[in-house]
């Protein structure tokens, strides 16, 4: 007799597979790395404001953004806001002068104002100058009675006419224009550090002249003789756009008297 072994239910012999969860991550496609490009720093620029007399004797004005090069800035920074400039109609604040105004010179001549430029000195702003921009207060009677009659504040690039014997001997001329900064002695001419933004100006006439600014003899603008060598052809072209009534450096004419730099004055003294 044979006995059949009872069979277990089928389910008892079937193994149930439980799906297992695997950790997942977000895969980003591999991309080639871009080369690091070091951008050049942007050139330092400044806002230059100009007014000029055009060929039809009409006053024009323009604001231009240009490189803040010291060679550019010195064409705009001789007189501070409020400085009185002598005209045929009496003293007029430099900011109120308009192209075409008849200026009275220290030599008794008259000449129309052809160009006026202005910039704003902002304390603490980046600069390409060796030292931050300073102002210079010429105290009353610094160069003699009434010269000036009251304190006059000049910009960093003003040049005064002097007949100092040592300067005359150095340039072999009867007079010369010297930077006001070279005359700073802490008493008669005091160096001032501006604490607030201040507008400064310069003036240009059809020829190089000596103006009367608050009783001081200050030159009209003339470019430095080395400018054509110190500026590239491209920068020279940009510089001339600040003088729309002129075409080349030669149009500025010859300097009335020799012009000394700060370094030359240091050698004289």
Tab-separated table of C-alpha atoms in Angstrom:
chain	number	residue	atom	x	y	z
A	1	UNK	CA	0.000	0.000	0.000
A	2	UNK	CA	1.336	3.237	-0.839
A	3	UNK	CA	0.580	6.348	0.856
A	4	UNK	CA	0.665	9.669	-0.897
A	5	UNK	CA	2.466	12.363	1.069
A	6	UNK	CA	0.120	15.204	1.451
A	7	UNK	CA	1.394	18.120	-0.461
A	8	UNK	CA	1.756	21.466	1.180
A	9	UNK	CA	-0.158	24.315	-0.303
A	10	UNK	CA	1.600	25.816	-3.304
A	11	UNK	CA	1.814	29.091	-1.608
A	12	UNK	CA	3.915	27.620	1.119
A	13	UNK	CA	6.617	26.710	-1.393
A	14	UNK	CA	6.500	29.974	-3.404
A	15	UNK	CA	8.899	32.722	-2.284
A	16	UNK	CA	7.609	36.233	-2.528
A	17	UNK	CA	10.234	38.767	-3.799
A	18	UNK	CA	9.945	42.176	-2.099
A	19	UNK	CA	11.154	45.011	-4.260
A	20	UNK	CA	14.003	46.913	-2.588
A	21	UNK	CA	14.319	50.653	-2.939
A	22	UNK	CA	17.672	52.016	-4.076
A	23	UNK	CA	18.895	55.499	-3.160
A	24	UNK	CA	18.594	57.901	-6.060
A	25	UNK	CA	20.484	61.021	-7.002
A	26	UNK	CA	20.054	63.708	-9.597
A	27	UNK	CA	22.707	63.394	-12.187
A	28	UNK	CA	23.796	66.497	-14.016
A	29	UNK	CA	25.126	66.054	-17.502
A	30	UNK	CA	28.829	66.505	-17.764
A	31	UNK	CA	29.709	69.738	-19.493
A	32	UNK	CA	33.105	70.998	-20.521
A	33	UNK	CA	34.458	73.642	-18.189
A	34	UNK	CA	34.589	77.136	-19.588
A	35	UNK	CA	37.954	78.814	-19.474
A	36	UNK	CA	38.253	81.511	-16.835
A	37	UNK	CA	38.371	84.890	-18.507
A	38	UNK	CA	39.949	87.697	-16.509
A	39	UNK	CA	38.237	90.864	-17.619
A	40	UNK	CA	40.223	94.051	-17.800
A	41	UNK	CA	39.353	96.684	-15.233
A	42	UNK	CA	37.248	99.452	-16.685
A	43	UNK	CA	39.196	102.666	-17.286
A	44	UNK	CA	38.597	105.446	-14.795
A	45	UNK	CA	36.429	108.133	-16.359
A	46	UNK	CA	35.053	111.519	-15.410
A	47	UNK	CA	32.318	113.883	-16.528
A	48	UNK	CA	33.682	116.964	-18.313
A	49	UNK	CA	31.369	119.937	-18.887
A	50	UNK	CA	32.300	122.444	-21.563
A	51	UNK	CA	30.956	125.655	-23.060
A	52	UNK	CA	32.452	127.287	-26.132
A	53	UNK	CA	31.950	129.904	-28.796
A	54	UNK	CA	31.390	128.339	-32.216
A	55	UNK	CA	32.504	129.736	-35.572
A	56	UNK	CA	29.234	131.679	-35.874
A	57	UNK	CA	29.769	133.277	-32.438
A	58	UNK	CA	26.996	131.253	-30.842
A	59	UNK	CA	27.507	129.783	-27.372
A	60	UNK	CA	27.364	125.985	-27.254
A	61	UNK	CA	27.557	123.551	-24.355
A	62	UNK	CA	28.273	119.863	-24.007
A	63	UNK	CA	28.881	117.207	-21.365
A	64	UNK	CA	31.304	114.445	-22.253
A	65	UNK	CA	32.554	111.343	-20.455
A	66	UNK	CA	36.290	110.901	-20.985
A	67	UNK	CA	39.276	109.237	-19.288
A	68	UNK	CA	40.153	110.797	-15.948
A	69	UNK	CA	43.758	111.380	-16.941
A	70	UNK	CA	45.652	114.117	-15.078
A	71	UNK	CA	46.529	115.677	-18.462
A	72	UNK	CA	42.797	116.029	-19.129
A	73	UNK	CA	41.827	117.197	-15.647
A	74	UNK	CA	44.382	119.990	-15.473
A	75	UNK	CA	42.527	121.703	-18.347
A	76	UNK	CA	39.531	122.044	-16.015
A	77	UNK	CA	40.861	122.746	-12.538
A	78	UNK	CA	42.263	126.253	-12.020
A	79	UNK	CA	39.421	128.280	-10.457
A	80	UNK	CA	37.004	127.238	-7.733
A	81	UNK	CA	33.314	128.034	-7.695
A	82	UNK	CA	32.791	131.684	-6.767
A	83	UNK	CA	36.176	133.013	-7.897
A	84	UNK	CA	35.769	136.531	-9.316
A	85	UNK	CA	37.228	137.005	-12.799
A	86	UNK	CA	37.821	140.537	-14.035
A	87	UNK	CA	35.831	141.497	-17.152
A	88	UNK	CA	35.349	144.810	-18.942
A	89	UNK	CA	32.097	145.123	-16.980
A	90	UNK	CA	33.687	144.380	-13.627
A	91	UNK	CA	34.324	141.173	-11.664
A	92	UNK	CA	32.089	138.197	-12.463
A	93	UNK	CA	31.963	134.831	-10.698
A	94	UNK	CA	33.609	132.217	-12.890
A	95	UNK	CA	30.501	130.029	-12.938
A	96	UNK	CA	28.497	132.949	-14.395
A	97	UNK	CA	30.890	133.635	-17.262
A	98	UNK	CA	29.509	132.753	-20.680
A	99	UNK	CA	31.433	132.260	-23.929
A	100	UNK	CA	31.882	135.612	-25.645
A	101	UNK	CA	32.288	137.584	-22.402
A	102	UNK	CA	35.023	140.231	-22.715
A	103	UNK	CA	37.738	139.483	-20.192
A	104	UNK	CA	40.141	142.126	-18.862
A	105	UNK	CA	43.726	140.901	-18.612
A	106	UNK	CA	46.521	141.796	-16.224
A	107	UNK	CA	48.303	143.567	-19.104
A	108	UNK	CA	45.426	145.936	-19.789
A	109	UNK	CA	44.193	144.003	-22.825
A	110	UNK	CA	40.766	142.531	-23.461
A	111	UNK	CA	39.849	139.231	-25.071
A	112	UNK	CA	36.621	137.277	-25.524
A	113	UNK	CA	36.167	134.074	-23.568
A	114	UNK	CA	36.285	131.254	-26.104
A	115	UNK	CA	35.878	128.236	-23.847
A	116	UNK	CA	35.029	127.311	-20.273
A	117	UNK	CA	35.422	123.854	-18.766
A	118	UNK	CA	34.238	122.449	-15.458
A	119	UNK	CA	34.603	119.256	-13.439
A	120	UNK	CA	33.612	118.304	-9.910
A	121	UNK	CA	36.238	117.232	-7.398
A	122	UNK	CA	34.779	114.554	-5.129
A	123	UNK	CA	36.841	113.843	-2.005
A	124	UNK	CA	37.805	110.192	-1.695
A	125	UNK	CA	36.927	109.352	-5.288
A	126	UNK	CA	39.407	107.174	-7.227
A	127	UNK	CA	42.057	109.202	-9.023
A	128	UNK	CA	45.008	108.602	-11.312
A	129	UNK	CA	46.931	111.452	-9.760
A	130	UNK	CA	49.955	110.684	-7.617
A	131	UNK	CA	48.306	112.467	-4.671
A	132	UNK	CA	44.648	113.366	-4.031
A	133	UNK	CA	43.479	116.671	-5.427
A	134	UNK	CA	44.044	119.663	-3.157
A	135	UNK	CA	42.857	123.247	-3.194
A	136	UNK	CA	45.008	126.260	-2.357
A	137	UNK	CA	43.938	129.259	-0.327
A	138	UNK	CA	45.945	132.357	-1.146
A	139	UNK	CA	45.553	134.639	1.852
A	140	UNK	CA	44.940	138.385	1.643
A	141	UNK	CA	48.056	140.459	0.834
A	142	UNK	CA	50.113	137.268	0.315
A	143	UNK	CA	52.053	138.835	-2.579
A	144	UNK	CA	51.790	142.480	-1.550
A	145	UNK	CA	49.140	144.999	-0.591
A	146	UNK	CA	45.863	144.005	-2.222
A	147	UNK	CA	47.377	140.962	-3.923
A	148	UNK	CA	44.881	139.582	-3.287
A	149	UNK	CA	42.567	141.960	-1.429
A	150	UNK	CA	40.871	138.991	0.248
A	151	UNK	CA	41.482	135.272	0.453
A	152	UNK	CA	41.174	133.455	-2.878
A	153	UNK	CA	40.685	129.693	-3.179
A	154	UNK	CA	42.270	128.225	-6.306
A	155	UNK	CA	42.057	124.800	-7.912
A	156	UNK	CA	44.876	122.240	-8.009
A	157	UNK	CA	46.080	123.194	-11.507
A	158	UNK	CA	46.168	126.985	-11.312
A	159	UNK	CA	49.374	128.691	-12.422
A	160	UNK	CA	50.279	132.163	-11.218
A	161	UNK	CA	52.468	134.717	-12.929
A	162	UNK	CA	55.608	135.457	-10.944
A	163	UNK	CA	58.588	137.735	-11.381
A	164	UNK	CA	60.607	136.140	-8.612
A	165	UNK	CA	64.334	136.723	-9.330
A	166	UNK	CA	65.267	133.069	-8.851
A	167	UNK	CA	62.548	131.952	-11.283
A	168	UNK	CA	63.490	134.610	-13.817
A	169	UNK	CA	67.097	133.475	-13.673
A	170	UNK	CA	66.094	129.839	-14.138
A	171	UNK	CA	64.050	130.483	-17.296
A	172	UNK	CA	65.993	133.476	-18.636
A	173	UNK	CA	62.792	135.495	-18.956
A	174	UNK	CA	61.204	138.463	-17.210
A	175	UNK	CA	58.359	136.348	-15.807
A	176	UNK	CA	57.000	132.803	-15.683
A	177	UNK	CA	53.889	130.883	-14.720
A	178	UNK	CA	54.336	128.609	-11.712
A	179	UNK	CA	51.960	126.064	-10.143
A	180	UNK	CA	50.150	127.456	-7.131
A	181	UNK	CA	50.955	124.168	-5.371
A	182	UNK	CA	54.663	125.027	-5.513
A	183	UNK	CA	54.004	128.215	-3.528
A	184	UNK	CA	52.267	126.528	-0.599
A	185	UNK	CA	54.029	127.460	2.638
A	186	UNK	CA	51.233	127.050	5.175
A	187	UNK	CA	51.041	130.813	5.769
A	188	UNK	CA	50.612	132.874	2.597
A	189	UNK	CA	49.433	129.952	0.483
A	190	UNK	CA	47.683	127.193	2.403
A	191	UNK	CA	46.993	123.714	1.064
A	192	UNK	CA	43.382	122.728	1.679
A	193	UNK	CA	41.889	119.243	1.553
A	194	UNK	CA	38.273	119.478	0.362
A	195	UNK	CA	35.709	117.666	2.503
A	196	UNK	CA	32.737	118.177	0.188
A	197	UNK	CA	32.381	117.979	-3.614
A	198	UNK	CA	33.426	121.231	-5.269
A	199	UNK	CA	33.252	122.431	-8.858
A	200	UNK	CA	36.401	123.780	-10.445
A	201	UNK	CA	36.852	125.573	-13.770
A	202	UNK	CA	39.350	126.707	-16.357
A	203	UNK	CA	39.148	129.305	-19.096
A	204	UNK	CA	40.599	129.598	-22.581
A	205	UNK	CA	40.925	132.579	-24.877
A	206	UNK	CA	42.092	132.795	-28.478
A	207	UNK	CA	45.636	133.355	-27.220
A	208	UNK	CA	47.483	132.645	-23.991
A	209	UNK	CA	46.801	135.481	-21.524
A	210	UNK	CA	47.057	136.435	-17.875
A	211	UNK	CA	43.709	136.959	-16.161
A	212	UNK	CA	42.900	138.700	-12.909
A	213	UNK	CA	41.218	136.308	-10.492
A	214	UNK	CA	40.374	138.036	-7.224
A	215	UNK	CA	43.410	140.238	-7.768
A	216	UNK	CA	45.759	137.345	-8.590
A	217	UNK	CA	47.459	136.978	-11.970
A	218	UNK	CA	46.447	133.551	-13.276
A	219	UNK	CA	47.066	132.153	-16.752
A	220	UNK	CA	44.397	130.985	-19.162
A	221	UNK	CA	44.659	127.340	-20.082
A	222	UNK	CA	47.525	126.146	-22.244
A	223	UNK	CA	48.478	122.476	-22.666
A	224	UNK	CA	51.800	121.268	-21.356
A	225	UNK	CA	54.524	121.156	-23.990
A	226	UNK	CA	55.095	117.426	-23.415
A	227	UNK	CA	51.466	116.470	-24.014
A	228	UNK	CA	52.002	115.299	-27.581
A	229	UNK	CA	54.678	112.918	-26.297
A	230	UNK	CA	52.902	111.705	-23.158
A	231	UNK	CA	49.557	110.871	-24.795
A	232	UNK	CA	48.909	108.285	-27.456
A	233	UNK	CA	47.463	109.345	-30.783
A	234	UNK	CA	44.097	107.930	-29.704
A	235	UNK	CA	44.090	109.775	-26.372
A	236	UNK	CA	45.169	112.993	-28.076
A	237	UNK	CA	42.143	112.747	-30.351
A	238	UNK	CA	39.893	112.282	-27.306
A	239	UNK	CA	41.487	115.276	-25.603
A	240	UNK	CA	40.811	117.516	-28.573
A	241	UNK	CA	37.109	116.606	-28.497
A	242	UNK	CA	36.986	118.590	-25.252
A	243	UNK	CA	37.853	121.699	-27.280
A	244	UNK	CA	35.370	121.702	-30.185
A	245	UNK	CA	36.489	125.146	-31.358
A	246	UNK	CA	40.037	123.874	-32.002
A	247	UNK	CA	41.482	121.181	-34.246
A	248	UNK	CA	45.055	120.533	-33.067
A	249	UNK	CA	47.370	121.412	-30.199
A	250	UNK	CA	48.942	124.084	-32.370
A	251	UNK	CA	45.664	126.003	-32.273
A	252	UNK	CA	46.281	126.792	-28.610
A	253	UNK	CA	49.110	129.073	-29.680
A	254	UNK	CA	52.351	129.835	-27.906
A	255	UNK	CA	52.590	130.411	-24.173
A	256	UNK	CA	52.909	134.077	-23.255
A	257	UNK	CA	55.580	133.285	-20.651
A	258	UNK	CA	57.497	130.121	-19.804
A	259	UNK	CA	55.518	127.602	-17.749
A	260	UNK	CA	57.263	125.748	-14.943
A	261	UNK	CA	56.242	122.392	-13.479
A	262	UNK	CA	56.256	121.511	-9.797
A	263	UNK	CA	59.458	119.521	-10.275
A	264	UNK	CA	61.158	122.472	-11.985
A	265	UNK	CA	60.141	124.751	-9.105
A	266	UNK	CA	61.607	122.299	-6.609
A	267	UNK	CA	64.909	122.489	-8.494
A	268	UNK	CA	64.808	126.304	-8.495
A	269	UNK	CA	64.420	126.451	-4.729
